[in-house]
Coordinates of C-alpha atoms in Angstrom, one line a residue:
M216 CA 37.1 141.9 119.8
L217 CA 35.1 143.0 116.7
F218 CA 36.5 145.8 114.6
A219 CA 33.0 147.4 114.0
N220 CA 34.4 150.9 113.6
L221 CA 37.6 149.8 111.9
E222 CA 38.7 152.7 109.7
S223 CA 41.6 150.8 108.2
L224 CA 44.0 148.0 108.9
K225 CA 47.6 148.3 108.0
I226 CA 50.5 145.8 108.4
T227 CA 54.0 147.1 107.8
I228 CA 56.8 144.5 107.1
I229 CA 60.4 145.7 107.0
L230 CA 62.7 143.0 105.7
G231 CA 66.5 142.7 105.7
P232 CA 68.7 142.7 102.6
K233 CA 67.1 142.0 99.4
G234 CA 67.3 138.3 98.3
P235 CA 67.4 137.2 94.7
S236 CA 64.1 135.5 94.9
S237 CA 62.2 137.7 97.3
G238 CA 61.7 140.8 95.1
I239 CA 61.7 143.0 98.2
N240 CA 63.6 146.3 98.4
S241 CA 65.3 146.5 101.7
K242 CA 65.0 150.4 101.7
T243 CA 61.3 150.4 101.2
P244 CA 59.0 148.9 103.8
T245 CA 56.2 146.7 102.4
V246 CA 52.7 147.7 103.4
F247 CA 49.6 145.6 103.2
S248 CA 46.3 147.4 103.7
C249 CA 42.7 146.5 104.1
R250 CA 40.0 149.2 104.2
P251 CA 36.3 148.4 105.0
T252 CA 33.6 149.8 102.8
Q253 CA 31.9 152.9 104.3
L254 CA 28.3 152.6 105.4
P255 CA 25.9 153.5 102.6
A256 CA 24.3 156.9 102.7
K257 CA 20.9 155.4 101.9
A258 CA 19.9 152.1 103.4
G259 CA 16.8 151.5 101.5
A260 CA 13.7 150.1 103.2
L261 CA 15.6 148.0 105.8
P262 CA 15.6 149.4 109.4
L263 CA 19.0 150.8 110.4
P264 CA 19.6 148.3 113.2
V265 CA 19.1 145.4 110.8
L266 CA 21.3 147.0 108.2
Q267 CA 24.0 147.6 110.7
R268 CA 23.9 144.0 111.8
K269 CA 24.1 142.8 108.2
Y270 CA 26.9 145.3 107.5
L271 CA 28.9 144.3 110.6
G272 CA 28.6 140.6 109.7
M273 CA 29.9 141.4 106.1
E274 CA 32.6 143.6 107.6
N275 CA 33.7 140.8 109.9
L276 CA 33.9 138.3 107.0
M277 CA 35.8 140.9 104.9
F278 CA 38.3 141.4 107.8
V279 CA 38.9 137.7 108.2
Y280 CA 39.4 137.3 104.4
C281 CA 41.7 140.3 104.3
S282 CA 43.7 139.1 107.3
C283 CA 44.2 135.7 105.8
K284 CA 45.3 137.3 102.5
V285 CA 47.8 139.4 104.4
I286 CA 49.2 136.5 106.4
W287 CA 49.5 134.3 103.3
T288 CA 51.3 137.1 101.4
L289 CA 53.6 137.6 104.4
L290 CA 54.5 133.9 104.6
V291 CA 55.2 133.7 100.9
T292 CA 57.4 136.8 101.1
I293 CA 59.4 135.6 104.1
L294 CA 59.9 132.2 102.6
G295 CA 61.1 133.7 99.4
Y296 CA 63.5 135.9 101.3
A297 CA 64.8 133.0 103.5
S298 CA 65.5 130.8 100.5
S299 CA 68.0 133.4 99.3
L300 CA 70.2 133.1 102.4
P301 CA 73.2 130.7 102.7
V302 CA 72.7 127.5 104.7
G303 CA 74.5 128.0 108.0
D304 CA 76.9 130.7 109.0
D305 CA 79.9 128.3 108.6
S306 CA 79.6 128.7 104.8
I307 CA 80.0 132.4 104.9
C308 CA 83.6 133.8 104.7
T309 CA 83.8 137.4 106.0
A310 CA 87.6 137.5 106.0
E311 CA 89.5 139.9 103.8
E312 CA 88.8 139.3 100.1
L313 CA 92.1 137.7 99.1
A314 CA 94.7 135.5 100.9
K315 CA 97.8 133.9 99.5
Y316 CA 99.3 130.7 100.8
S317 CA 102.5 128.7 100.3
I318 CA 101.5 125.0 99.8
I319 CA 104.2 122.4 100.6
F320 CA 103.8 118.8 99.6
T321 CA 106.0 116.2 101.4
G322 CA 106.2 112.7 100.1
K323 CA 106.7 110.0 102.9
W324 CA 106.6 107.0 100.6
S325 CA 109.7 105.2 101.9
Q326 CA 110.8 101.6 101.9
T327 CA 110.9 101.8 105.6
A328 CA 107.3 102.8 106.0
F329 CA 106.0 100.8 103.0
P330 CA 108.3 97.8 102.4
K331 CA 105.9 95.6 100.5
Q332 CA 106.6 95.5 96.8
Y333 CA 108.3 98.9 97.1
P334 CA 109.2 100.0 93.6
L335 CA 113.0 100.4 93.2
Y336 CA 113.2 100.6 89.4
R337 CA 111.2 100.7 86.1
P338 CA 110.2 103.2 87.4
P339 CA 111.2 103.8 91.0
A340 CA 108.8 105.2 93.6
Q341 CA 108.0 108.9 92.8
W342 CA 105.2 111.5 92.7
S343 CA 103.6 113.3 89.7
S344 CA 103.2 117.0 89.6
M345 CA 100.5 118.5 91.8
L346 CA 97.4 120.0 90.1
G347 CA 95.0 122.0 92.3
V348 CA 92.3 124.6 92.4
T349 CA 90.7 127.2 94.8
H350 CA 87.0 127.2 94.4
S351 CA 83.5 127.6 96.0
S352 CA 81.2 124.8 97.2
D353 CA 79.6 124.7 93.7
Y354 CA 82.6 122.8 92.3
S355 CA 84.2 119.5 93.2
M356 CA 87.4 118.2 91.7
W357 CA 87.0 114.7 93.3
K358 CA 85.1 113.2 96.1
K359 CA 85.3 110.0 98.1
N360 CA 82.6 107.4 97.3
E361 CA 81.7 109.2 94.1
Y362 CA 82.7 108.5 90.5
A363 CA 85.9 110.2 89.3
S364 CA 85.5 112.5 86.3
N365 CA 87.3 111.7 83.0
G366 CA 89.9 114.3 83.9
V367 CA 90.7 112.7 87.3
R368 CA 90.8 109.3 85.6
D369 CA 93.4 110.4 83.1
F370 CA 95.4 112.1 85.7
A371 CA 95.3 109.2 88.2
E372 CA 96.1 106.5 85.5
K373 CA 98.6 108.3 83.3
G374 CA 99.4 111.7 84.9
E375 CA 97.8 113.5 82.0
A376 CA 96.3 116.8 83.1
W377 CA 94.8 118.3 79.9
V378 CA 91.3 116.9 80.3
L379 CA 91.2 117.8 84.0
M380 CA 92.3 121.3 83.2
K381 CA 89.6 121.6 80.6
E382 CA 87.0 120.5 83.2
I383 CA 88.2 123.1 85.7
E384 CA 88.1 125.9 83.1
E385 CA 84.6 124.9 82.0
A386 CA 83.3 124.9 85.6
G387 CA 84.8 128.4 86.1
E388 CA 83.2 129.8 83.0
K389 CA 79.7 128.3 83.5
I390 CA 79.0 128.8 87.2
Q391 CA 81.9 131.1 88.3
S392 CA 82.9 128.5 90.9
V393 CA 86.7 128.5 90.4
H394 CA 89.0 131.3 91.4
G395 CA 92.4 130.0 90.4
I396 CA 94.5 126.9 89.4
F397 CA 97.9 126.1 90.8
S398 CA 100.5 123.4 90.1
A399 CA 103.8 122.2 91.6
P400 CA 106.7 120.2 90.1
A401 CA 106.9 116.4 90.3
I402 CA 109.1 114.6 92.8
S403 CA 111.5 112.1 91.4
S404 CA 111.6 109.9 94.5
G405 CA 109.1 108.5 97.1
T406 CA 110.4 110.9 99.7
G407 CA 110.9 114.6 99.0
Q408 CA 109.2 118.0 98.8
T409 CA 107.7 120.3 96.3
F410 CA 105.9 123.6 96.7
T411 CA 104.0 126.4 95.0
E412 CA 101.7 129.3 95.9
L413 CA 98.0 129.6 95.7
E414 CA 95.5 132.4 96.1
A415 CA 92.1 132.0 97.8
H416 CA 89.1 134.4 97.6
S417 CA 86.5 135.0 100.2
R418 CA 83.9 133.6 97.8
H419 CA 86.2 130.8 96.8
P420 CA 87.9 129.6 100.1
L421 CA 88.1 125.9 99.3
V422 CA 91.2 124.1 98.2
S423 CA 91.4 120.8 96.2
F424 CA 94.3 119.0 94.6
V425 CA 95.5 115.6 93.3
V426 CA 99.0 114.1 93.1
R427 CA 99.4 110.7 91.3
I428 CA 101.3 107.8 93.0
V429 CA 103.9 106.6 90.4
P430 CA 104.0 103.8 89.6
S431 CA 100.4 102.6 90.3
P432 CA 97.2 101.5 88.4
D433 CA 95.1 104.6 89.3
W434 CA 96.2 105.6 92.8
F435 CA 96.6 109.1 94.1
V436 CA 96.6 111.3 97.1
G437 CA 94.9 114.7 97.5
I438 CA 92.5 117.0 99.3
D439 CA 88.9 117.5 98.6
S440 CA 87.4 121.0 99.4
L441 CA 89.5 122.0 102.4
N442 CA 88.1 125.4 103.7
L443 CA 90.9 127.8 104.5
C444 CA 88.5 130.4 105.9
E445 CA 87.2 130.4 109.5
G446 CA 84.4 133.0 109.7
D447 CA 86.1 136.4 109.7
H448 CA 89.7 135.3 109.3
W449 CA 91.9 133.1 107.2
M450 CA 93.7 130.1 108.8
E451 CA 97.4 130.9 109.4
E452 CA 98.6 127.3 108.9
V453 CA 97.1 123.9 108.3
S454 CA 98.7 120.5 107.9
V455 CA 97.0 117.4 106.6
D456 CA 98.3 113.8 106.5
L457 CA 97.5 112.2 103.2
F458 CA 96.6 108.5 102.5
P459 CA 96.3 106.7 99.2
Y460 CA 93.0 106.6 97.2
D461 CA 91.9 104.4 94.3
A462 CA 90.2 106.3 91.5
G463 CA 88.0 103.3 90.7
T464 CA 89.0 103.2 87.0
D465 CA 91.7 100.5 86.9
S466 CA 91.6 97.0 88.5
G467 CA 95.3 96.5 89.4
F468 CA 96.3 95.4 92.9
T469 CA 100.0 96.2 92.8
F470 CA 102.2 99.2 91.9
S471 CA 103.4 97.6 88.7
S472 CA 100.0 96.1 87.6
P473 CA 99.3 96.3 83.9
N474 CA 96.5 98.6 82.7
F475 CA 93.2 96.7 83.1
A476 CA 90.1 99.0 83.1
T477 CA 87.4 98.6 85.8
I478 CA 84.1 97.9 84.0
P479 CA 81.7 99.2 85.2
Q480 CA 83.7 102.0 86.8
D481 CA 83.8 102.0 90.6
T482 CA 83.7 105.0 92.9
V483 CA 86.8 106.7 94.5
T484 CA 87.7 104.7 97.6
E485 CA 90.4 105.1 100.3
I486 CA 93.1 102.3 100.3
T487 CA 93.8 101.0 103.8
C488 CA 96.0 98.3 105.3
S489 CA 93.1 95.8 105.0
S490 CA 91.2 97.1 102.0
P491 CA 91.2 95.8 99.3
S492 CA 91.4 92.6 101.4
H493 CA 93.7 90.7 99.1
P494 CA 97.3 89.5 99.9
A495 CA 98.5 90.8 96.5
N496 CA 97.5 94.4 97.3
S497 CA 100.6 96.5 97.6
F498 CA 99.2 98.3 100.7
Y499 CA 98.0 95.1 102.4
Y500 CA 99.4 95.1 106.0
P501 CA 96.9 93.0 108.0
K502 CA 98.9 93.4 111.3
L503 CA 98.6 97.2 111.2
K504 CA 95.5 99.1 112.5
I505 CA 96.0 102.0 110.0
L506 CA 98.5 102.8 107.3
P507 CA 101.2 105.4 108.1
P508 CA 100.6 108.6 106.1
I509 CA 102.2 108.3 102.7
A510 CA 102.4 112.1 102.3
Q511 CA 101.6 115.3 104.0
V512 CA 100.6 118.8 102.8
T513 CA 101.1 122.0 104.7
M514 CA 99.6 125.4 103.8
V515 CA 101.0 128.6 105.4
K516 CA 99.4 132.0 104.9
L517 CA 101.8 134.5 103.5
K518 CA 102.0 137.9 105.0
K519 CA 102.1 140.9 102.6
N520 CA 105.9 141.3 102.9
Q521 CA 106.3 137.6 102.0
L522 CA 104.3 137.6 98.8
G523 CA 106.3 136.3 95.9
L524 CA 109.0 134.8 98.1
S525 CA 110.0 131.2 98.5
A526 CA 108.2 128.8 100.8
P527 CA 108.7 129.8 104.5
Y528 CA 110.4 126.6 105.4
F529 CA 111.8 123.4 103.9
N530 CA 113.2 120.2 105.5
L531 CA 115.5 119.4 102.6
P532 CA 119.1 118.3 102.8
A533 CA 121.5 120.5 100.9
K534 CA 122.4 118.0 98.2
S535 CA 119.2 116.3 97.2
N536 CA 115.4 116.3 97.3
E537 CA 115.4 113.4 99.8
I538 CA 114.0 114.1 103.2
I539 CA 114.8 112.5 106.5
D540 CA 112.2 109.8 107.1
S541 CA 110.9 110.0 110.7
V542 CA 108.2 107.4 110.2
S543 CA 108.5 104.3 112.4
E544 CA 109.4 101.1 110.6
T545 CA 106.6 99.0 109.3
P546 CA 107.4 95.3 109.9
L547 CA 106.9 93.1 106.9
D548 CA 106.6 89.3 107.4
C549 CA 108.0 86.8 105.0
E550 CA 105.5 85.5 102.5
V551 CA 106.0 82.1 100.9
S552 CA 104.2 80.2 98.1
Q553 CA 101.9 77.1 98.6
W554 CA 103.6 73.7 98.8
S555 CA 104.4 71.9 95.6
S556 CA 103.1 68.4 95.2
W557 CA 105.1 65.6 96.7
G558 CA 108.0 64.2 94.6
L559 CA 108.8 60.6 93.9
C560 CA 109.5 58.3 96.7
R561 CA 113.2 57.5 96.8
G562 CA 114.7 54.5 98.7
L563 CA 115.4 50.8 98.5
C564 CA 112.6 48.3 97.9
R565 CA 110.9 46.9 100.9
K566 CA 112.5 49.7 103.0
T567 CA 111.1 53.0 104.0
G568 CA 112.0 55.7 101.6
T569 CA 111.6 59.5 101.6
K570 CA 109.8 62.0 99.4
I571 CA 110.1 65.9 99.3
R572 CA 108.0 68.9 98.6
T573 CA 109.1 72.5 98.3
R574 CA 107.9 76.1 98.3
F575 CA 109.6 79.4 97.5
V576 CA 109.8 83.0 98.9
V577 CA 107.2 85.3 97.5
L578 CA 108.1 88.3 99.7
Q579 CA 111.3 88.8 101.7
P580 CA 110.9 90.0 105.3
A581 CA 111.8 93.5 106.3
N582 CA 112.0 95.8 109.3
N583 CA 112.2 92.9 111.8
G584 CA 109.2 91.1 110.3
M585 CA 108.6 87.4 110.7
P586 CA 111.5 85.4 109.1
C587 CA 110.8 82.9 106.3
P588 CA 110.0 79.3 107.3
N589 CA 111.6 76.2 105.9
L590 CA 111.2 76.0 102.2
D591 CA 111.3 72.2 101.8
E592 CA 109.8 69.3 103.7
E593 CA 110.3 65.5 103.6
T594 CA 108.3 62.6 104.8
G595 CA 108.5 58.8 104.8
C596 CA 107.1 56.7 102.0
E597 CA 107.0 53.2 100.5
P598 CA 108.9 52.9 97.3
E599 CA 106.7 51.9 94.4
N600 CA 107.3 49.7 91.4
C601 CA 109.6 47.4 93.3
V602 CA 110.2 43.9 91.9

């Protein structure tokens, strides 16, 4: 249909809340208007029908141009508005602004669950202090398959937290991505518990932390960006099993390996029962499908009348920080060295003699693992240098 008698064309667009890049005020509708030029009072020498046809043709072209301009402006405005919205509703936390949690870290690093090369002294198996942060998605303390920061490297290798604290503070100052830092005391044995409290914010609902495995080259456990908010409410309680990670900055295979920097630096990787695939690896248990969890963390939301109180529950005996290990036993087979070369043939000349070779135990069996085989072997031989 032709708009020959079109007096005016108006398109009204009412957008939602103002986005940072849209430039649109949500309280004022945006109006785009095209008005055709009125017919001239004097048409000159041309007959009126001819002039009307010319004018109608020009008006149609003008209407098409104006319509295209309006549609283009509309698309640019909508795209600018859409770009200001969060990606997906899952990232939006509409719960109450603040929530406090008690966070309980439980070490399960026992000789029963991890018998291979279990550190008994200099130093014995233990855990460093916990260092954590509540933050938004703009910040990441550490991430699997990505390179560890200098702060995470220092913490995983030496338990030094100063550089990591500095990185957290700088991230909070620059992009307002950090809400709070929390820490918990170290545990002086492989099995035990420690706890502290943390505060999460609706704009900073993610939790990350690291705890160093002591002794180790650069191994740690932790959580990367766990979201405590589920839409319009905070999670009441969450428990996560923890497994060892390699920071990718030291090349040691065993708990007591000397410092030997990884050059070039590798990414953060999870240590499993088969990776690294090397018999010297302290976590190498090829008969297992998966490692048992070496630790666990539990976060419990505190009610208002609980704020400032101790953790809601502990599984600690009265006299020590040791916990009762409920993990099933991990069988450890005996490991022996390669055979030595054969010894000299002993015996009388012109009679069959014997020669012996030996090997030694590299790793004693544990938890009903395969016992050690014979450590020496002999065979027949002809004595040499007989006269």
